Amino acid sequence: MARIIDITASREDALSAAFAVLGEGYPVAIPTETVYGLAADATNPAAIARIYETKGRPQFNPLICHMADLAMAEEYAVFDPLSRLLAEAFWPGPLSLVLPLKEQSGIHALATAGLDTVGIRVPKGFAGELIRTFGKPLAAPSANTSGKISATSADHVADDLGGKIRLILDAGASDVGVESTIVKVENGEMTLLRPGGLAAADIERVAGKRLRRRKKASAAIEAPGMLASHYAPGAAVRLDADAVLPGEAVILFGRAEIRGIADAAIQLNLSPAGDLAEAAANLFDYMKKADASGAATIAFSPIPDEGLGEAINDRLRRAAAPRE
């Protein structure tokens, strides 16, 4: 089983242990403000291959490469003026930008799934410190089996991947609770590839222009989290429920009233106060708890499709999508 180090108890031990494992070309589970990531050297093909192997992840699905700061990111990718504006406004934070790779950037093609672009993020807190210490970008998808519920605590990682990796760094529950928002700028226009922990309205406020949405899923995978079926528990997922069938698990939002709730296998509320930030932070943890109840189906009450609700609903639609 993986060794677990509490960062708050021993930050130097955590840095030293992670540096050693990463240097040997193996992945480490690290905390970020969004979700826990499975991080490995983005320049080392063997290390990247171990991420795919550990997660059971399709290799046509690219990985986000995490940088210590904007200066490091500029060593690997080409920034247009609008992307730079967004980076300066929101990094470190839950925004990933899809950018053209520099020639001879050093990021291996396995991390980008062979694309000529790369998704880049600068995380807050310990993750950024680790990258700065390591001196190279870390490819870091969410630390969970591919397609399953993302991990927002070290315990989540240990339960899922603890037998497959060497080290888990524990910093408690993730603050944001959903993955980063992914944006691509082309010809001065912004496209939302994945809603996430940074609200679209905040991006539009800084950019002074609208953020375009894709009208339907693209056949091309340009960034993580674009597969139709993703973030899925073992149970089926039913959305916008106004009634619960006997034995279903139910996850509510706000003061939603659902018929038959007394017959639910388990009742959880993402945010009784109707706070979307609280709901996002609880989403994956509550999905895991509902799944552990043994219910065959998890029913969700409606969630507003605004602000962080856009990211929550994106995750739920993918969790509810037909599975291959």
PDB file of N, CA, C and O in Angstrom, residues 18-19 21-23 25-28 30 38-48 51 63-77 79 91 97 99 101-102 104-112 118-123 127-141:
ATOM      1  N   ALA A  18       8.440  13.050  -2.073  1.00  0.00           N
ATOM      2  CA  ALA A  18       7.870  13.222  -3.406  1.00  0.00           C
ATOM      3  C   ALA A  18       8.966  13.433  -4.444  1.00  0.00           C
ATOM      4  O   ALA A  18       8.898  12.878  -5.551  1.00  0.00           O
ATOM      5  N   PHE A  19       9.953  14.232  -4.108  1.00  0.00           N
ATOM      6  CA  PHE A  19      11.068  14.484  -5.019  1.00  0.00           C
ATOM      7  C   PHE A  19      11.749  13.168  -5.399  1.00  0.00           C
ATOM      8  O   PHE A  19      12.072  12.927  -6.569  1.00  0.00           O
ATOM      9  N   VAL A  21      10.484   9.997  -5.317  1.00  0.00           N
ATOM     10  CA  VAL A  21       9.634   9.119  -6.131  1.00  0.00           C
ATOM     11  C   VAL A  21       9.496   9.670  -7.548  1.00  0.00           C
ATOM     12  O   VAL A  21       9.596   8.935  -8.535  1.00  0.00           O
ATOM     13  N   LEU A  22       9.276  10.984  -7.662  1.00  0.00           N
ATOM     14  CA  LEU A  22       9.162  11.596  -8.992  1.00  0.00           C
ATOM     15  C   LEU A  22      10.456  11.437  -9.778  1.00  0.00           C
ATOM     16  O   LEU A  22      10.430  11.187 -10.995  1.00  0.00           O
ATOM     17  N   GLY A  23      11.576  11.583  -9.094  1.00  0.00           N
ATOM     18  CA  GLY A  23      12.872  11.455  -9.755  1.00  0.00           C
ATOM     19  C   GLY A  23      13.134  10.063 -10.293  1.00  0.00           C
ATOM     20  O   GLY A  23      13.905   9.891 -11.251  1.00  0.00           O
ATOM     21  N   GLY A  25      10.821   8.336 -11.643  1.00  0.00           N
ATOM     22  CA  GLY A  25       9.905   8.137 -12.760  1.00  0.00           C
ATOM     23  C   GLY A  25       8.590   7.490 -12.382  1.00  0.00           C
ATOM     24  O   GLY A  25       7.931   6.871 -13.232  1.00  0.00           O
ATOM     25  N   TYR A  26       8.167   7.670 -11.122  1.00  0.00           N
ATOM     26  CA  TYR A  26       6.899   7.103 -10.671  1.00  0.00           C
ATOM     27  C   TYR A  26       5.939   8.211 -10.246  1.00  0.00           C
ATOM     28  O   TYR A  26       6.361   9.289  -9.812  1.00  0.00           O
ATOM     29  N   PRO A  27       4.630   7.959 -10.360  1.00  0.00           N
ATOM     30  CA  PRO A  27       3.655   8.984  -9.998  1.00  0.00           C
ATOM     31  C   PRO A  27       3.441   9.094  -8.489  1.00  0.00           C
ATOM     32  O   PRO A  27       3.605   8.124  -7.750  1.00  0.00           O
ATOM     33  N   VAL A  28       3.055  10.296  -8.071  1.00  0.00           N
ATOM     34  CA  VAL A  28       2.755  10.604  -6.673  1.00  0.00           C
ATOM     35  C   VAL A  28       1.386  11.271  -6.627  1.00  0.00           C
ATOM     36  O   VAL A  28       1.084  12.135  -7.466  1.00  0.00           O
ATOM     37  N   ILE A  30      -0.901  13.982  -5.264  1.00  0.00           N
ATOM     38  CA  ILE A  30      -0.649  15.263  -4.611  1.00  0.00           C
ATOM     39  C   ILE A  30      -1.956  16.042  -4.440  1.00  0.00           C
ATOM     40  O   ILE A  30      -2.863  15.942  -5.252  1.00  0.00           O
ATOM     41  N   LEU A  38      -2.711  12.867  -9.783  1.00  0.00           N
ATOM     42  CA  LEU A  38      -1.713  11.810  -9.891  1.00  0.00           C
ATOM     43  C   LEU A  38      -0.584  12.362 -10.744  1.00  0.00           C
ATOM     44  O   LEU A  38      -0.678  12.407 -11.973  1.00  0.00           O
ATOM     45  N   ALA A  39       0.477  12.809 -10.089  1.00  0.00           N
ATOM     46  CA  ALA A  39       1.508  13.622 -10.735  1.00  0.00           C
ATOM     47  C   ALA A  39       2.754  12.818 -11.072  1.00  0.00           C
ATOM     48  O   ALA A  39       3.201  11.975 -10.290  1.00  0.00           O
ATOM     49  N   ALA A  40       3.311  13.109 -12.249  1.00  0.00           N
ATOM     50  CA  ALA A  40       4.586  12.515 -12.656  1.00  0.00           C
ATOM     51  C   ALA A  40       5.281  13.482 -13.609  1.00  0.00           C
ATOM     52  O   ALA A  40       4.669  14.391 -14.160  1.00  0.00           O
ATOM     53  N   ASP A  41       6.566  13.261 -13.796  1.00  0.00           N
ATOM     54  CA  ASP A  41       7.414  14.112 -14.635  1.00  0.00           C
ATOM     55  C   ASP A  41       6.871  14.166 -16.064  1.00  0.00           C
ATOM     56  O   ASP A  41       6.833  13.162 -16.773  1.00  0.00           O
ATOM     57  N   ALA A  42       6.460  15.357 -16.499  1.00  0.00           N
ATOM     58  CA  ALA A  42       5.850  15.531 -17.821  1.00  0.00           C
ATOM     59  C   ALA A  42       6.860  15.417 -18.953  1.00  0.00           C
ATOM     60  O   ALA A  42       6.462  15.396 -20.130  1.00  0.00           O
ATOM     61  N   THR A  43       8.140  15.334 -18.643  1.00  0.00           N
ATOM     62  CA  THR A  43       9.168  15.197 -19.673  1.00  0.00           C
ATOM     63  C   THR A  43       9.668  13.764 -19.800  1.00  0.00           C
ATOM     64  O   THR A  43      10.504  13.475 -20.656  1.00  0.00           O
ATOM     65  N   ASN A  44       9.177  12.867 -18.946  1.00  0.00           N
ATOM     66  CA  ASN A  44       9.675  11.493 -18.883  1.00  0.00           C
ATOM     67  C   ASN A  44       8.606  10.539 -19.406  1.00  0.00           C
ATOM     68  O   ASN A  44       7.582  10.324 -18.756  1.00  0.00           O
ATOM     69  N   PRO A  45       8.800   9.934 -20.585  1.00  0.00           N
ATOM     70  CA  PRO A  45       7.755   9.077 -21.160  1.00  0.00           C
ATOM     71  C   PRO A  45       7.396   7.881 -20.292  1.00  0.00           C
ATOM     72  O   PRO A  45       6.233   7.482 -20.232  1.00  0.00           O
ATOM     73  N   ALA A  46       8.387   7.303 -19.605  1.00  0.00           N
ATOM     74  CA  ALA A  46       8.099   6.154 -18.740  1.00  0.00           C
ATOM     75  C   ALA A  46       7.207   6.578 -17.572  1.00  0.00           C
ATOM     76  O   ALA A  46       6.278   5.858 -17.182  1.00  0.00           O
ATOM     77  N   ALA A  47       7.472   7.756 -17.024  1.00  0.00           N
ATOM     78  CA  ALA A  47       6.672   8.257 -15.909  1.00  0.00           C
ATOM     79  C   ALA A  47       5.241   8.538 -16.357  1.00  0.00           C
ATOM     80  O   ALA A  47       4.270   8.217 -15.647  1.00  0.00           O
ATOM     81  N   ILE A  48       5.096   9.133 -17.535  1.00  0.00           N
ATOM     82  CA  ILE A  48       3.758   9.436 -18.060  1.00  0.00           C
ATOM     83  C   ILE A  48       2.996   8.142 -18.348  1.00  0.00           C
ATOM     84  O   ILE A  48       1.806   8.022 -18.048  1.00  0.00           O
ATOM     85  N   ILE A  51       1.344   6.864 -15.358  1.00  0.00           N
ATOM     86  CA  ILE A  51       0.073   7.521 -15.030  1.00  0.00           C
ATOM     87  C   ILE A  51      -1.065   6.831 -15.757  1.00  0.00           C
ATOM     88  O   ILE A  51      -2.084   6.458 -15.158  1.00  0.00           O
ATOM     89  N   LEU A  63      -3.172  15.028 -20.941  1.00  0.00           N
ATOM     90  CA  LEU A  63      -3.000  15.354 -19.525  1.00  0.00           C
ATOM     91  C   LEU A  63      -2.700  16.843 -19.365  1.00  0.00           C
ATOM     92  O   LEU A  63      -2.011  17.430 -20.196  1.00  0.00           O
ATOM     93  N   ILE A  64      -3.194  17.440 -18.298  1.00  0.00           N
ATOM     94  CA  ILE A  64      -2.822  18.817 -17.985  1.00  0.00           C
ATOM     95  C   ILE A  64      -1.441  18.811 -17.339  1.00  0.00           C
ATOM     96  O   ILE A  64      -1.148  17.986 -16.461  1.00  0.00           O
ATOM     97  N   CYS A  65      -0.587  19.711 -17.784  1.00  0.00           N
ATOM     98  CA  CYS A  65       0.758  19.845 -17.234  1.00  0.00           C
ATOM     99  C   CYS A  65       0.778  21.026 -16.269  1.00  0.00           C
ATOM    100  O   CYS A  65       0.410  22.143 -16.634  1.00  0.00           O
ATOM    101  N   HIS A  66       1.191  20.760 -15.048  1.00  0.00           N
ATOM    102  CA  HIS A  66       1.168  21.758 -13.987  1.00  0.00           C
ATOM    103  C   HIS A  66       2.536  22.411 -13.849  1.00  0.00           C
ATOM    104  O   HIS A  66       3.566  21.727 -13.845  1.00  0.00           O
ATOM    105  N   MET A  67       2.517  23.718 -13.740  1.00  0.00           N
ATOM    106  CA  MET A  67       3.738  24.526 -13.660  1.00  0.00           C
ATOM    107  C   MET A  67       3.812  25.244 -12.317  1.00  0.00           C
ATOM    108  O   MET A  67       2.798  25.450 -11.638  1.00  0.00           O
ATOM    109  N   ALA A  68       5.037  25.669 -11.968  1.00  0.00           N
ATOM    110  CA  ALA A  68       5.230  26.395 -10.711  1.00  0.00           C
ATOM    111  C   ALA A  68       4.703  27.821 -10.793  1.00  0.00           C
ATOM    112  O   ALA A  68       4.205  28.371  -9.813  1.00  0.00           O
ATOM    113  N   ASP A  69       4.802  28.423 -11.988  1.00  0.00           N
ATOM    114  CA  ASP A  69       4.386  29.813 -12.162  1.00  0.00           C
ATOM    115  C   ASP A  69       4.325  30.127 -13.659  1.00  0.00           C
ATOM    116  O   ASP A  69       4.624  29.270 -14.504  1.00  0.00           O
ATOM    117  N   LEU A  70       3.937  31.354 -13.969  1.00  0.00           N
ATOM    118  CA  LEU A  70       3.814  31.759 -15.365  1.00  0.00           C
ATOM    119  C   LEU A  70       5.160  31.699 -16.076  1.00  0.00           C
ATOM    120  O   LEU A  70       5.234  31.313 -17.252  1.00  0.00           O
ATOM    121  N   ALA A  71       6.226  32.065 -15.391  1.00  0.00           N
ATOM    122  CA  ALA A  71       7.554  32.047 -16.010  1.00  0.00           C
ATOM    123  C   ALA A  71       7.921  30.638 -16.477  1.00  0.00           C
ATOM    124  O   ALA A  71       8.461  30.456 -17.578  1.00  0.00           O
ATOM    125  N   MET A  72       7.640  29.635 -15.662  1.00  0.00           N
ATOM    126  CA  MET A  72       7.914  28.255 -16.075  1.00  0.00           C
ATOM    127  C   MET A  72       7.027  27.871 -17.258  1.00  0.00           C
ATOM    128  O   MET A  72       7.495  27.242 -18.220  1.00  0.00           O
ATOM    129  N   ALA A  73       5.765  28.260 -17.218  1.00  0.00           N
ATOM    130  CA  ALA A  73       4.849  27.939 -18.307  1.00  0.00           C
ATOM    131  C   ALA A  73       5.341  28.507 -19.635  1.00  0.00           C
ATOM    132  O   ALA A  73       5.209  27.878 -20.684  1.00  0.00           O
ATOM    133  N   GLU A  74       5.926  29.695 -19.594  1.00  0.00           N
ATOM    134  CA  GLU A  74       6.413  30.332 -20.817  1.00  0.00           C
ATOM    135  C   GLU A  74       7.588  29.585 -21.437  1.00  0.00           C
ATOM    136  O   GLU A  74       7.894  29.771 -22.609  1.00  0.00           O
ATOM    137  N   GLU A  75       8.244  28.731 -20.667  1.00  0.00           N
ATOM    138  CA  GLU A  75       9.345  27.938 -21.203  1.00  0.00           C
ATOM    139  C   GLU A  75       8.829  26.819 -22.108  1.00  0.00           C
ATOM    140  O   GLU A  75       9.575  26.294 -22.938  1.00  0.00           O
ATOM    141  N   TYR A  76       7.555  26.464 -21.945  1.00  0.00           N
ATOM    142  CA  TYR A  76       7.021  25.294 -22.630  1.00  0.00           C
ATOM    143  C   TYR A  76       5.925  25.599 -23.637  1.00  0.00           C
ATOM    144  O   TYR A  76       5.652  24.770 -24.513  1.00  0.00           O
ATOM    145  N   ALA A  77       5.277  26.753 -23.513  1.00  0.00           N
ATOM    146  CA  ALA A  77       4.122  27.050 -24.374  1.00  0.00           C
ATOM    147  C   ALA A  77       4.176  28.487 -24.864  1.00  0.00           C
ATOM    148  O   ALA A  77       4.850  29.343 -24.282  1.00  0.00           O
ATOM    149  N   PHE A  79       2.219  31.937 -25.515  1.00  0.00           N
ATOM    150  CA  PHE A  79       1.075  32.681 -24.987  1.00  0.00           C
ATOM    151  C   PHE A  79       0.679  33.808 -25.939  1.00  0.00           C
ATOM    152  O   PHE A  79       1.500  34.658 -26.288  1.00  0.00           O
ATOM    153  N   TRP A  91      -3.882  32.821 -12.209  1.00  0.00           N
ATOM    154  CA  TRP A  91      -2.869  31.880 -11.718  1.00  0.00           C
ATOM    155  C   TRP A  91      -2.150  32.470 -10.519  1.00  0.00           C
ATOM    156  O   TRP A  91      -1.837  33.661 -10.511  1.00  0.00           O
ATOM    157  N   LEU A  97      -5.234  26.501 -19.326  1.00  0.00           N
ATOM    158  CA  LEU A  97      -5.230  27.100 -20.660  1.00  0.00           C
ATOM    159  C   LEU A  97      -4.630  26.114 -21.650  1.00  0.00           C
ATOM    160  O   LEU A  97      -3.571  25.527 -21.382  1.00  0.00           O
ATOM    161  N   LEU A  99      -2.680  25.741 -24.930  1.00  0.00           N
ATOM    162  CA  LEU A  99      -1.774  26.640 -25.645  1.00  0.00           C
ATOM    163  C   LEU A  99      -0.914  25.870 -26.633  1.00  0.00           C
ATOM    164  O   LEU A  99      -0.659  24.669 -26.443  1.00  0.00           O
ATOM    165  N   LEU A 101       2.310  24.331 -28.143  1.00  0.00           N
ATOM    166  CA  LEU A 101       3.603  23.921 -27.598  1.00  0.00           C
ATOM    167  C   LEU A 101       4.737  24.672 -28.285  1.00  0.00           C
ATOM    168  O   LEU A 101       4.692  24.908 -29.493  1.00  0.00           O
ATOM    169  N   LYS A 102       5.754  25.029 -27.526  1.00  0.00           N
ATOM    170  CA  LYS A 102       6.972  25.536 -28.134  1.00  0.00           C
ATOM    171  C   LYS A 102       7.733  24.377 -28.775  1.00  0.00           C
ATOM    172  O   LYS A 102       7.661  23.234 -28.299  1.00  0.00           O
ATOM    173  N   GLN A 104      10.612  21.905 -29.382  1.00  0.00           N
ATOM    174  CA  GLN A 104      11.588  21.345 -28.444  1.00  0.00           C
ATOM    175  C   GLN A 104      11.261  21.740 -27.002  1.00  0.00           C
ATOM    176  O   GLN A 104      12.156  22.034 -26.211  1.00  0.00           O
ATOM    177  N   SER A 105       9.978  21.724 -26.652  1.00  0.00           N
ATOM    178  CA  SER A 105       9.573  22.182 -25.321  1.00  0.00           C
ATOM    179  C   SER A 105      10.050  21.247 -24.214  1.00  0.00           C
ATOM    180  O   SER A 105      10.234  21.672 -23.078  1.00  0.00           O
ATOM    181  N   GLY A 106      10.212  19.981 -24.542  1.00  0.00           N
ATOM    182  CA  GLY A 106      10.616  19.027 -23.518  1.00  0.00           C
ATOM    183  C   GLY A 106       9.450  18.233 -22.953  1.00  0.00           C
ATOM    184  O   GLY A 106       9.652  17.163 -22.373  1.00  0.00           O
ATOM    185  N   ILE A 107       8.220  18.741 -23.075  1.00  0.00           N
ATOM    186  CA  ILE A 107       7.056  17.967 -22.653  1.00  0.00           C
ATOM    187  C   ILE A 107       6.856  16.822 -23.645  1.00  0.00           C
ATOM    188  O   ILE A 107       6.797  17.047 -24.848  1.00  0.00           O
ATOM    189  N   HIS A 108       6.773  15.619 -23.122  1.00  0.00           N
ATOM    190  CA  HIS A 108       6.717  14.463 -24.013  1.00  0.00           C
ATOM    191  C   HIS A 108       5.349  14.341 -24.672  1.00  0.00           C
ATOM    192  O   HIS A 108       4.317  14.687 -24.082  1.00  0.00           O
ATOM    193  N   ALA A 109       5.348  13.807 -25.897  1.00  0.00           N
ATOM    194  CA  ALA A 109       4.108  13.673 -26.669  1.00  0.00           C
ATOM    195  C   ALA A 109       3.081  12.780 -25.985  1.00  0.00           C
ATOM    196  O   ALA A 109       1.879  12.913 -26.221  1.00  0.00           O
ATOM    197  N   LEU A 110       3.502  11.864 -25.114  1.00  0.00           N
ATOM    198  CA  LEU A 110       2.553  11.038 -24.382  1.00  0.00           C
ATOM    199  C   LEU A 110       1.644  11.891 -23.492  1.00  0.00           C
ATOM    200  O   LEU A 110       0.478  11.564 -23.288  1.00  0.00           O
ATOM    201  N   ALA A 111       2.190  12.979 -22.965  1.00  0.00           N
ATOM    202  CA  ALA A 111       1.397  13.844 -22.083  1.00  0.00           C
ATOM    203  C   ALA A 111       0.365  14.646 -22.859  1.00  0.00           C
ATOM    204  O   ALA A 111      -0.687  15.003 -22.323  1.00  0.00           O
ATOM    205  N   THR A 112       0.646  14.951 -24.114  1.00  0.00           N
ATOM    206  CA  THR A 112      -0.260  15.766 -24.931  1.00  0.00           C
ATOM    207  C   THR A 112      -1.105  14.920 -25.872  1.00  0.00           C
ATOM    208  O   THR A 112      -1.856  15.471 -26.682  1.00  0.00           O
ATOM    209  N   VAL A 118      -0.866  22.071 -25.534  1.00  0.00           N
ATOM    210  CA  VAL A 118      -0.727  21.504 -24.198  1.00  0.00           C
ATOM    211  C   VAL A 118      -1.632  22.269 -23.237  1.00  0.00           C
ATOM    212  O   VAL A 118      -1.759  23.483 -23.318  1.00  0.00           O
ATOM    213  N   GLY A 119      -2.304  21.530 -22.352  1.00  0.00           N
ATOM    214  CA  GLY A 119      -3.072  22.161 -21.293  1.00  0.00           C
ATOM    215  C   GLY A 119      -2.160  22.460 -20.120  1.00  0.00           C
ATOM    216  O   GLY A 119      -1.425  21.583 -19.649  1.00  0.00           O
ATOM    217  N   ILE A 120      -2.180  23.705 -19.656  1.00  0.00           N
ATOM    218  CA  ILE A 120      -1.275  24.145 -18.592  1.00  0.00           C
ATOM    219  C   ILE A 120      -2.074  24.792 -17.460  1.00  0.00           C
ATOM    220  O   ILE A 120      -3.002  25.556 -17.696  1.00  0.00           O
ATOM    221  N   ARG A 121      -1.660  24.474 -16.222  1.00  0.00           N
ATOM    222  CA  ARG A 121      -2.240  25.107 -15.049  1.00  0.00           C
ATOM    223  C   ARG A 121      -1.149  25.389 -14.033  1.00  0.00           C
ATOM    224  O   ARG A 121      -0.158  24.648 -13.958  1.00  0.00           O
ATOM    225  N   VAL A 122      -1.331  26.444 -13.240  1.00  0.00           N
ATOM    226  CA  VAL A 122      -0.461  26.746 -12.106  1.00  0.00           C
ATOM    227  C   VAL A 122      -1.301  26.573 -10.843  1.00  0.00           C
ATOM    228  O   VAL A 122      -2.189  27.385 -10.571  1.00  0.00           O
ATOM    229  N   PRO A 123      -1.069  25.497 -10.082  1.00  0.00           N
ATOM    230  CA  PRO A 123      -1.892  25.243  -8.897  1.00  0.00           C
ATOM    231  C   PRO A 123      -1.450  26.079  -7.697  1.00  0.00           C
ATOM    232  O   PRO A 123      -0.306  26.534  -7.614  1.00  0.00           O
ATOM    233  N   ALA A 127       1.304  22.097  -4.114  1.00  0.00           N
ATOM    234  CA  ALA A 127       1.613  21.552  -5.439  1.00  0.00           C
ATOM    235  C   ALA A 127       2.583  22.455  -6.189  1.00  0.00           C
ATOM    236  O   ALA A 127       3.544  21.988  -6.814  1.00  0.00           O
ATOM    237  N   GLY A 128       2.332  23.761  -6.140  1.00  0.00           N
ATOM    238  CA  GLY A 128       3.246  24.696  -6.792  1.00  0.00           C
ATOM    239  C   GLY A 128       4.632  24.659  -6.183  1.00  0.00           C
ATOM    240  O   GLY A 128       5.651  24.736  -6.890  1.00  0.00           O
ATOM    241  N   GLU A 129       4.689  24.528  -4.869  1.00  0.00           N
ATOM    242  CA  GLU A 129       5.985  24.437  -4.178  1.00  0.00           C
ATOM    243  C   GLU A 129       6.737  23.178  -4.592  1.00  0.00           C
ATOM    244  O   GLU A 129       7.955  23.209  -4.824  1.00  0.00           O
ATOM    245  N   LEU A 130       6.022  22.063  -4.728  1.00  0.00           N
ATOM    246  CA  LEU A 130       6.648  20.815  -5.147  1.00  0.00           C
ATOM    247  C   LEU A 130       7.207  20.933  -6.565  1.00  0.00           C
ATOM    248  O   LEU A 130       8.331  20.498  -6.846  1.00  0.00           O
ATOM    249  N   ILE A 131       6.438  21.530  -7.468  1.00  0.00           N
ATOM    250  CA  ILE A 131       6.899  21.684  -8.855  1.00  0.00           C
ATOM    251  C   ILE A 131       8.138  22.565  -8.900  1.00  0.00           C
ATOM    252  O   ILE A 131       9.096  22.283  -9.632  1.00  0.00           O
ATOM    253  N   ARG A 132       8.136  23.624  -8.108  1.00  0.00           N
ATOM    254  CA  ARG A 132       9.295  24.522  -8.073  1.00  0.00           C
ATOM    255  C   ARG A 132      10.530  23.770  -7.565  1.00  0.00           C
ATOM    256  O   ARG A 132      11.639  23.929  -8.091  1.00  0.00           O
ATOM    257  N   THR A 133      10.348  22.934  -6.566  1.00  0.00           N
ATOM    258  CA  THR A 133      11.453  22.148  -6.019  1.00  0.00           C
ATOM    259  C   THR A 133      11.946  21.121  -7.032  1.00  0.00           C
ATOM    260  O   THR A 133      13.156  20.936  -7.209  1.00  0.00           O
ATOM    261  N   PHE A 134      11.010  20.469  -7.721  1.00  0.00           N
ATOM    262  CA  PHE A 134      11.370  19.438  -8.695  1.00  0.00           C
ATOM    263  C   PHE A 134      12.020  20.043  -9.933  1.00  0.00           C
ATOM    264  O   PHE A 134      12.870  19.411 -10.579  1.00  0.00           O
ATOM    265  N   GLY A 135      11.585  21.235 -10.310  1.00  0.00           N
ATOM    266  CA  GLY A 135      12.218  21.957 -11.408  1.00  0.00           C
ATOM    267  C   GLY A 135      11.713  21.615 -12.794  1.00  0.00           C
ATOM    268  O   GLY A 135      12.222  22.135 -13.782  1.00  0.00           O
ATOM    269  N   LYS A 136      10.696  20.756 -12.866  1.00  0.00           N
ATOM    270  CA  LYS A 136      10.110  20.384 -14.153  1.00  0.00           C
ATOM    271  C   LYS A 136       8.594  20.302 -14.004  1.00  0.00           C
ATOM    272  O   LYS A 136       8.085  20.078 -12.908  1.00  0.00           O
ATOM    273  N   PRO A 137       7.851  20.480 -15.106  1.00  0.00           N
ATOM    274  CA  PRO A 137       6.385  20.389 -15.013  1.00  0.00           C
ATOM    275  C   PRO A 137       5.945  18.986 -14.655  1.00  0.00           C
ATOM    276  O   PRO A 137       6.610  17.996 -14.987  1.00  0.00           O
ATOM    277  N   LEU A 138       4.800  18.923 -13.977  1.00  0.00           N
ATOM    278  CA  LEU A 138       4.212  17.644 -13.606  1.00  0.00           C
ATOM    279  C   LEU A 138       2.900  17.444 -14.363  1.00  0.00           C
ATOM    280  O   LEU A 138       1.994  18.275 -14.271  1.00  0.00           O
ATOM    281  N   ALA A 139       2.832  16.366 -15.126  1.00  0.00           N
ATOM    282  CA  ALA A 139       1.548  15.958 -15.703  1.00  0.00           C
ATOM    283  C   ALA A 139       0.723  15.380 -14.560  1.00  0.00           C
ATOM    284  O   ALA A 139       1.200  14.513 -13.830  1.00  0.00           O
ATOM    285  N   ALA A 140      -0.519  15.858 -14.400  1.00  0.00           N
ATOM    286  CA  ALA A 140      -1.269  15.440 -13.213  1.00  0.00           C
ATOM    287  C   ALA A 140      -2.771  15.426 -13.466  1.00  0.00           C
ATOM    288  O   ALA A 140      -3.464  16.402 -13.177  1.00  0.00           O
ATOM    289  N   PRO A 141      -3.290  14.336 -13.999  1.00  0.00           N
ATOM    290  CA  PRO A 141      -4.741  14.165 -14.043  1.00  0.00           C
ATOM    291  C   PRO A 141      -5.252  13.859 -12.644  1.00  0.00           C
ATOM    292  O   PRO A 141      -4.465  13.682 -11.705  1.00  0.00           O
TER     293      PRO A 141
END
